[in-house]
């Protein structure tokens, strides 16, 4: 089966030759056809600390804003208004590097700074049709150690996105972690003791928006994030995705395929999930499970090898 699946992926993959956020986005146009009718497009990365996945996410934001009329970005993890980023993209007030220094640590990267500056540039060029941040989409503090609290956080993430859409009618890009954005009802996150199994934000968004919610998974095979991450175990979906010999590609999971391919897509699997800490000697422990690729995602952008994000070195422009 694996060889058939690999051949199918090679045949249907749309290669992604560049990671430069400022490069033309013509290679991403096949994604526009997949998400054209969506009201919310979620970009869920298997790690927040890989440059290539962040750069691809930035390029997808550009595609959705410039080609499909999306006008709100829900950037998961903190509140842009709290640190002044929403005012910056509206008016240019403040220094975004200084503002990001007050945000949570995984926003403090050159890649996120590039996105903020692009949003400001877009608004400067389109003052009558600006892009904006969605209302706060961040994880509440306090009950994060409790399973019930985490389940409540997932619901809160979804509800804030739903409310923003109801209030504004904007089409929304939701940029976050794969564990939150995949359509998981329920899904299991590991490592933890015991593993955390509960319904996540993506499943609530799929329930509310139906086909209007598009879940995009950004996966990788190996690299630095910023610590060494070895190749995934053979039973992980990422191992098959990485067995194609392609450096980076987009794959539509709704594309026609033979029964063996559909079986692979519909069979429960694991995909890697790398947080702020990773033990390469316990590589298999870091994963998402409890569903299949076809349940979790509408499309995948897979990168074979990643490098570390560039952390902000100072609070100066």
Short mmCIF file of C-alpha atoms in Angstrom, two decimals:
data_model
loop_
_atom_site.label_atom_id
_atom_site.label_comp_id
_atom_site.label_asym_id
_atom_site.label_seq_id
_atom_site.Cartn_x
_atom_site.Cartn_y
_atom_site.Cartn_z
CA UNK A 1 0.00 0.00 0.00
CA UNK A 2 2.78 2.44 0.91
CA UNK A 3 4.24 2.44 -2.60
CA UNK A 4 0.82 3.10 -4.12
CA UNK A 5 0.25 5.97 -1.71
CA UNK A 6 3.70 7.40 -2.43
CA UNK A 7 3.07 7.29 -6.17
CA UNK A 8 -0.32 8.95 -5.69
CA UNK A 9 1.23 11.74 -3.62
CA UNK A 10 3.94 12.34 -6.24
CA UNK A 11 1.31 12.49 -8.98
CA UNK A 12 -1.00 14.91 -7.15
CA UNK A 13 1.56 17.03 -5.30
CA UNK A 14 1.91 20.69 -6.26
CA UNK A 15 5.54 21.55 -5.67
CA UNK A 16 6.39 24.61 -3.58
CA UNK A 17 9.77 25.88 -4.78
CA UNK A 18 10.18 28.98 -2.60
CA UNK A 19 9.78 30.02 1.03
CA UNK A 20 10.35 33.75 0.57
CA UNK A 21 7.23 35.51 1.93
CA UNK A 22 7.71 38.30 -0.61
CA UNK A 23 7.97 35.98 -3.63
CA UNK A 24 5.11 35.63 -6.13
CA UNK A 25 2.39 33.32 -4.84
CA UNK A 26 1.62 31.60 -8.14
CA UNK A 27 2.80 28.22 -6.80
CA UNK A 28 0.08 28.43 -4.12
CA UNK A 29 -2.80 29.09 -6.52
CA UNK A 30 -3.96 25.43 -6.39
CA UNK A 31 -4.69 26.03 -2.70
CA UNK A 32 -7.04 28.87 -3.67
CA UNK A 33 -9.22 26.35 -5.51
CA UNK A 34 -9.39 24.14 -2.39
CA UNK A 35 -10.42 26.92 0.03
CA UNK A 36 -12.25 29.30 -2.30
CA UNK A 37 -15.65 28.86 -0.60
CA UNK A 38 -14.36 28.83 2.97
CA UNK A 39 -15.31 31.41 5.58
CA UNK A 40 -12.50 30.33 7.93
CA UNK A 41 -9.20 28.83 6.77
CA UNK A 42 -7.07 27.38 9.57
CA UNK A 43 -3.30 27.06 9.18
CA UNK A 44 -2.12 24.52 11.74
CA UNK A 45 1.61 23.84 12.02
CA UNK A 46 3.11 20.76 13.64
CA UNK A 47 5.67 23.10 15.23
CA UNK A 48 5.66 26.87 15.75
CA UNK A 49 9.44 26.99 15.67
CA UNK A 50 10.27 26.10 12.05
CA UNK A 51 11.16 28.91 9.67
CA UNK A 52 9.79 27.18 6.58
CA UNK A 53 6.36 26.45 8.10
CA UNK A 54 6.07 30.04 9.33
CA UNK A 55 7.14 31.42 5.95
CA UNK A 56 4.64 29.20 4.14
CA UNK A 57 1.91 30.34 6.51
CA UNK A 58 2.80 33.95 5.73
CA UNK A 59 2.59 33.24 2.00
CA UNK A 60 -0.81 31.58 2.46
CA UNK A 61 -2.05 34.63 4.38
CA UNK A 62 -0.98 36.74 1.41
CA UNK A 63 -2.81 34.42 -0.99
CA UNK A 64 -6.02 34.52 1.03
CA UNK A 65 -5.93 38.28 1.52
CA UNK A 66 -4.76 39.31 -1.94
CA UNK A 67 -6.63 36.76 -4.05
CA UNK A 68 -9.68 35.66 -2.03
CA UNK A 69 -10.66 38.70 0.01
CA UNK A 70 -9.89 37.46 3.52
CA UNK A 71 -9.64 40.44 5.84
CA UNK A 72 -9.13 39.13 9.39
CA UNK A 73 -6.21 37.22 10.87
CA UNK A 74 -6.75 35.27 14.08
CA UNK A 75 -3.19 34.83 15.34
CA UNK A 76 -3.36 32.23 18.07
CA UNK A 77 -1.51 32.57 21.33
CA UNK A 78 -1.86 36.15 22.57
CA UNK A 79 -3.94 39.30 22.18
CA UNK A 80 -2.67 41.75 19.52
CA UNK A 81 -4.53 44.63 21.16
CA UNK A 82 -2.80 43.95 24.48
CA UNK A 83 0.62 44.61 22.98
CA UNK A 84 -0.49 47.31 20.54
CA UNK A 85 -0.11 45.38 17.30
CA UNK A 86 -3.65 46.05 16.10
CA UNK A 87 -3.05 49.79 16.40
CA UNK A 88 0.26 49.43 14.58
CA UNK A 89 -1.23 47.71 11.54
CA UNK A 90 -4.04 50.29 11.45
CA UNK A 91 -2.06 53.49 11.92
CA UNK A 92 1.65 52.68 11.90
CA UNK A 93 1.95 53.82 15.52
CA UNK A 94 4.77 52.15 17.42
CA UNK A 95 7.71 49.91 16.62
CA UNK A 96 6.53 46.35 15.93
CA UNK A 97 9.79 44.83 17.14
CA UNK A 98 9.39 46.56 20.49
CA UNK A 99 5.71 45.61 20.65
CA UNK A 100 6.45 41.95 19.96
CA UNK A 101 8.91 41.93 22.84
CA UNK A 102 5.86 42.20 25.12
CA UNK A 103 4.05 39.25 23.48
CA UNK A 104 4.28 35.59 24.39
CA UNK A 105 7.57 33.99 23.47
CA UNK A 106 6.44 32.09 20.36
CA UNK A 107 5.40 35.36 18.72
CA UNK A 108 8.87 36.80 19.26
CA UNK A 109 10.33 35.76 15.91
CA UNK A 110 11.47 37.54 12.77
CA UNK A 111 8.87 35.50 10.87
CA UNK A 112 5.97 36.95 12.89
CA UNK A 113 7.55 40.40 12.61
CA UNK A 114 7.53 39.97 8.82
CA UNK A 115 3.80 39.20 8.92
CA UNK A 116 3.04 42.25 11.08
CA UNK A 117 5.01 44.53 8.77
CA UNK A 118 3.29 43.06 5.71
CA UNK A 119 -0.12 43.72 7.27
CA UNK A 120 0.86 47.33 7.90
CA UNK A 121 2.14 47.67 4.33
CA UNK A 122 -1.08 46.21 2.92
CA UNK A 123 -3.17 48.64 4.96
CA UNK A 124 -1.02 51.58 3.89
CA UNK A 125 -1.70 50.61 0.28
CA UNK A 126 -5.41 49.81 0.86
CA UNK A 127 -6.65 52.30 3.47
CA UNK A 128 -10.29 51.75 2.47
CA UNK A 129 -10.08 47.94 2.55
CA UNK A 130 -7.74 47.01 5.41
CA UNK A 131 -6.78 43.68 6.88
CA UNK A 132 -7.15 43.44 10.66
CA UNK A 133 -6.65 41.13 13.59
CA UNK A 134 -9.64 39.12 14.72
CA UNK A 135 -10.73 39.58 18.32
CA UNK A 136 -8.48 38.01 20.92
CA UNK A 137 -7.76 34.36 20.12
CA UNK A 138 -5.53 33.36 22.99
CA UNK A 139 -5.34 30.66 25.60
CA UNK A 140 -6.67 31.82 28.99
CA UNK A 141 -4.29 31.35 31.86
CA UNK A 142 -4.87 29.67 35.20
CA UNK A 143 -6.57 26.33 34.53
CA UNK A 144 -4.12 25.10 31.91
CA UNK A 145 -2.98 22.19 34.08
CA UNK A 146 -6.45 20.68 34.26
CA UNK A 147 -7.95 18.54 31.50
CA UNK A 148 -11.35 20.18 31.87
CA UNK A 149 -9.67 23.55 31.68
CA UNK A 150 -7.90 22.64 28.43
CA UNK A 151 -11.14 21.36 26.94
CA UNK A 152 -12.73 24.67 27.86
CA UNK A 153 -9.88 26.56 26.22
CA UNK A 154 -10.52 24.73 22.96
CA UNK A 155 -14.16 25.78 23.05
CA UNK A 156 -13.17 29.35 23.87
CA UNK A 157 -10.78 29.50 20.91
CA UNK A 158 -13.56 28.43 18.57
CA UNK A 159 -16.23 30.67 20.08
CA UNK A 160 -14.10 33.81 19.81
CA UNK A 161 -13.55 33.08 16.10
CA UNK A 162 -17.24 32.41 15.53
CA UNK A 163 -18.23 35.61 17.33
CA UNK A 164 -15.80 37.67 15.29
CA UNK A 165 -17.25 36.30 12.05
CA UNK A 166 -20.78 37.00 13.23
CA UNK A 167 -19.87 40.57 14.19
CA UNK A 168 -17.85 41.46 11.10
CA UNK A 169 -18.78 38.99 8.31
CA UNK A 170 -15.04 38.92 7.54
CA UNK A 171 -13.48 35.83 6.07
CA UNK A 172 -10.89 34.75 8.64
CA UNK A 173 -7.45 33.18 8.50
CA UNK A 174 -6.85 31.28 11.74
CA UNK A 175 -3.09 30.77 12.24
CA UNK A 176 -2.28 28.44 15.10
CA UNK A 177 -1.00 25.09 16.26
CA UNK A 178 -2.02 21.89 14.54
CA UNK A 179 -3.39 20.40 17.77
CA UNK A 180 -5.97 23.21 17.90
CA UNK A 181 -6.86 23.54 14.21
CA UNK A 182 -7.22 19.93 13.07
CA UNK A 183 -10.80 18.68 13.04
CA UNK A 184 -10.56 16.50 16.13
CA UNK A 185 -13.64 15.20 17.92
CA UNK A 186 -11.89 14.08 20.01
CA UNK A 187 -8.16 14.00 19.43
CA UNK A 188 -5.26 13.01 21.68
CA UNK A 189 -2.12 15.05 22.31
CA UNK A 190 1.07 13.40 23.57
CA UNK A 191 3.43 13.46 25.41
CA UNK A 192 1.57 13.95 28.62
CA UNK A 193 0.71 11.72 31.52
CA UNK A 194 -1.98 10.72 30.97
CA UNK A 195 -2.35 11.72 27.29
CA UNK A 196 -4.83 14.57 26.83
CA UNK A 197 -7.93 13.52 24.92
CA UNK A 198 -10.73 15.99 24.28
CA UNK A 199 -12.57 17.83 21.54
CA UNK A 200 -10.61 20.68 20.02
CA UNK A 201 -11.28 24.10 18.48
CA UNK A 202 -11.12 22.82 14.92
CA UNK A 203 -13.98 20.39 15.50
CA UNK A 204 -16.20 23.15 16.88
CA UNK A 205 -15.36 25.34 13.89
CA UNK A 206 -16.12 22.48 11.49
CA UNK A 207 -19.43 21.86 13.27
CA UNK A 208 -20.39 25.54 13.02
CA UNK A 209 -19.17 26.36 9.52
CA UNK A 210 -19.40 22.94 7.89
CA UNK A 211 -17.60 22.98 4.55
CA UNK A 212 -16.97 26.67 5.22
CA UNK A 213 -14.16 25.65 7.58
CA UNK A 214 -10.99 24.56 5.77
CA UNK A 215 -8.28 22.86 7.82
CA UNK A 216 -4.76 23.06 6.39
CA UNK A 217 -1.99 21.05 8.05
CA UNK A 218 1.64 22.12 7.80
CA UNK A 219 3.86 19.11 8.44
CA UNK A 220 7.55 18.29 8.16
CA UNK A 221 9.87 15.29 8.14
CA UNK A 222 13.02 16.33 9.99
CA UNK A 223 15.28 19.27 10.79
CA UNK A 224 15.87 21.91 13.45
CA UNK A 225 13.01 23.44 15.46
CA UNK A 226 15.31 24.85 16.96
CA UNK A 227 16.62 21.61 18.48
CA UNK A 228 17.35 18.57 16.29
CA UNK A 229 14.21 16.66 15.28
CA UNK A 230 14.98 13.28 13.68
CA UNK A 231 12.82 11.62 11.01
CA UNK A 232 9.42 10.43 12.27
CA UNK A 233 8.72 6.81 13.20
CA UNK A 234 7.63 4.68 10.24
CA UNK A 235 4.06 4.38 11.56
CA UNK A 236 3.55 8.15 11.46
CA UNK A 237 1.77 9.74 8.49
CA UNK A 238 4.71 12.15 8.22
CA UNK A 239 7.00 9.25 7.32
CA UNK A 240 4.90 8.47 4.24
CA UNK A 241 4.54 12.15 3.36
CA UNK A 242 8.32 12.42 3.55
CA UNK A 243 8.97 9.32 1.45
CA UNK A 244 8.23 11.05 -1.83
CA UNK A 245 11.63 12.63 -2.46
CA UNK A 246 9.98 16.05 -2.79
CA UNK A 247 11.37 19.02 -0.88
CA UNK A 248 8.03 20.79 -0.29
CA UNK A 249 4.58 20.37 -1.74
CA UNK A 250 0.85 20.99 -1.41
CA UNK A 251 -1.47 17.98 -1.37
CA UNK A 252 -5.26 18.12 -1.75
CA UNK A 253 -6.63 15.33 0.45
CA UNK A 254 -9.90 15.36 -1.51
CA UNK A 255 -8.16 14.45 -4.77
CA UNK A 256 -9.35 11.25 -6.44
CA UNK A 257 -7.37 8.14 -5.60
CA UNK A 258 -7.60 4.35 -5.69
CA UNK A 259 -9.23 2.49 -2.78
CA UNK A 260 -5.88 1.79 -1.11
CA UNK A 261 -5.13 5.52 -0.99
CA UNK A 262 -8.54 6.34 0.44
CA UNK A 263 -8.01 3.62 3.03
CA UNK A 264 -4.69 5.19 4.04
CA UNK A 265 -6.26 8.64 4.28
CA UNK A 266 -9.24 7.39 6.30
CA UNK A 267 -7.37 5.08 8.69
CA UNK A 268 -6.55 6.49 12.16
CA UNK A 269 -2.92 7.53 12.31
CA UNK A 270 -0.39 9.67 14.14
CA UNK A 271 1.26 12.88 13.01
CA UNK A 272 4.09 14.60 14.75
CA UNK A 273 3.43 17.46 17.12
CA UNK A 274 6.50 19.31 18.35
CA UNK A 275 6.16 21.79 21.20
CA UNK A 276 8.71 24.07 22.84
CA UNK A 277 10.61 21.00 24.07
CA UNK A 278 11.45 17.78 22.25
CA UNK A 279 13.32 14.67 23.33
CA UNK A 280 14.88 13.07 20.22
CA UNK A 281 15.45 9.90 22.21
CA UNK A 282 11.68 9.66 22.73
CA UNK A 283 10.74 10.85 19.25
CA UNK A 284 7.59 8.72 18.98
CA UNK A 285 6.04 10.29 22.08
CA UNK A 286 5.48 13.65 20.40
CA UNK A 287 2.36 13.23 18.29
CA UNK A 288 -1.29 13.89 17.58
CA UNK A 289 -3.57 10.87 17.36
CA UNK A 290 -7.24 9.90 17.54
CA UNK A 291 -8.17 10.59 13.93
CA UNK A 292 -7.15 10.24 10.30
CA UNK A 293 -5.55 12.64 7.85
CA UNK A 294 -8.81 12.94 5.93
CA UNK A 295 -10.71 13.78 9.13
CA UNK A 296 -8.17 16.28 10.39
CA UNK A 297 -7.30 18.19 7.21
CA UNK A 298 -8.55 19.25 3.80
CA UNK A 299 -5.03 19.78 2.51
CA UNK A 300 -1.44 19.39 3.66
CA UNK A 301 1.64 21.47 2.97
CA UNK A 302 4.58 19.19 3.66
CA UNK A 303 8.21 20.28 4.00
CA UNK A 304 10.96 17.68 4.05
CA UNK A 305 13.57 19.55 6.07
CA UNK A 306 13.07 22.60 8.29
CA UNK A 307 15.34 25.08 9.96
CA UNK A 308 14.79 27.09 13.11
CA UNK A 309 12.78 30.28 13.25
CA UNK A 310 14.85 33.41 13.77
CA UNK A 311 14.19 34.63 17.28
CA UNK A 312 14.08 38.38 17.83
CA UNK A 313 17.47 39.35 19.15
CA UNK A 314 16.60 42.81 20.43
CA UNK A 315 13.75 45.28 20.72
CA UNK A 316 15.18 47.65 18.14
CA UNK A 317 14.16 48.24 14.52
#
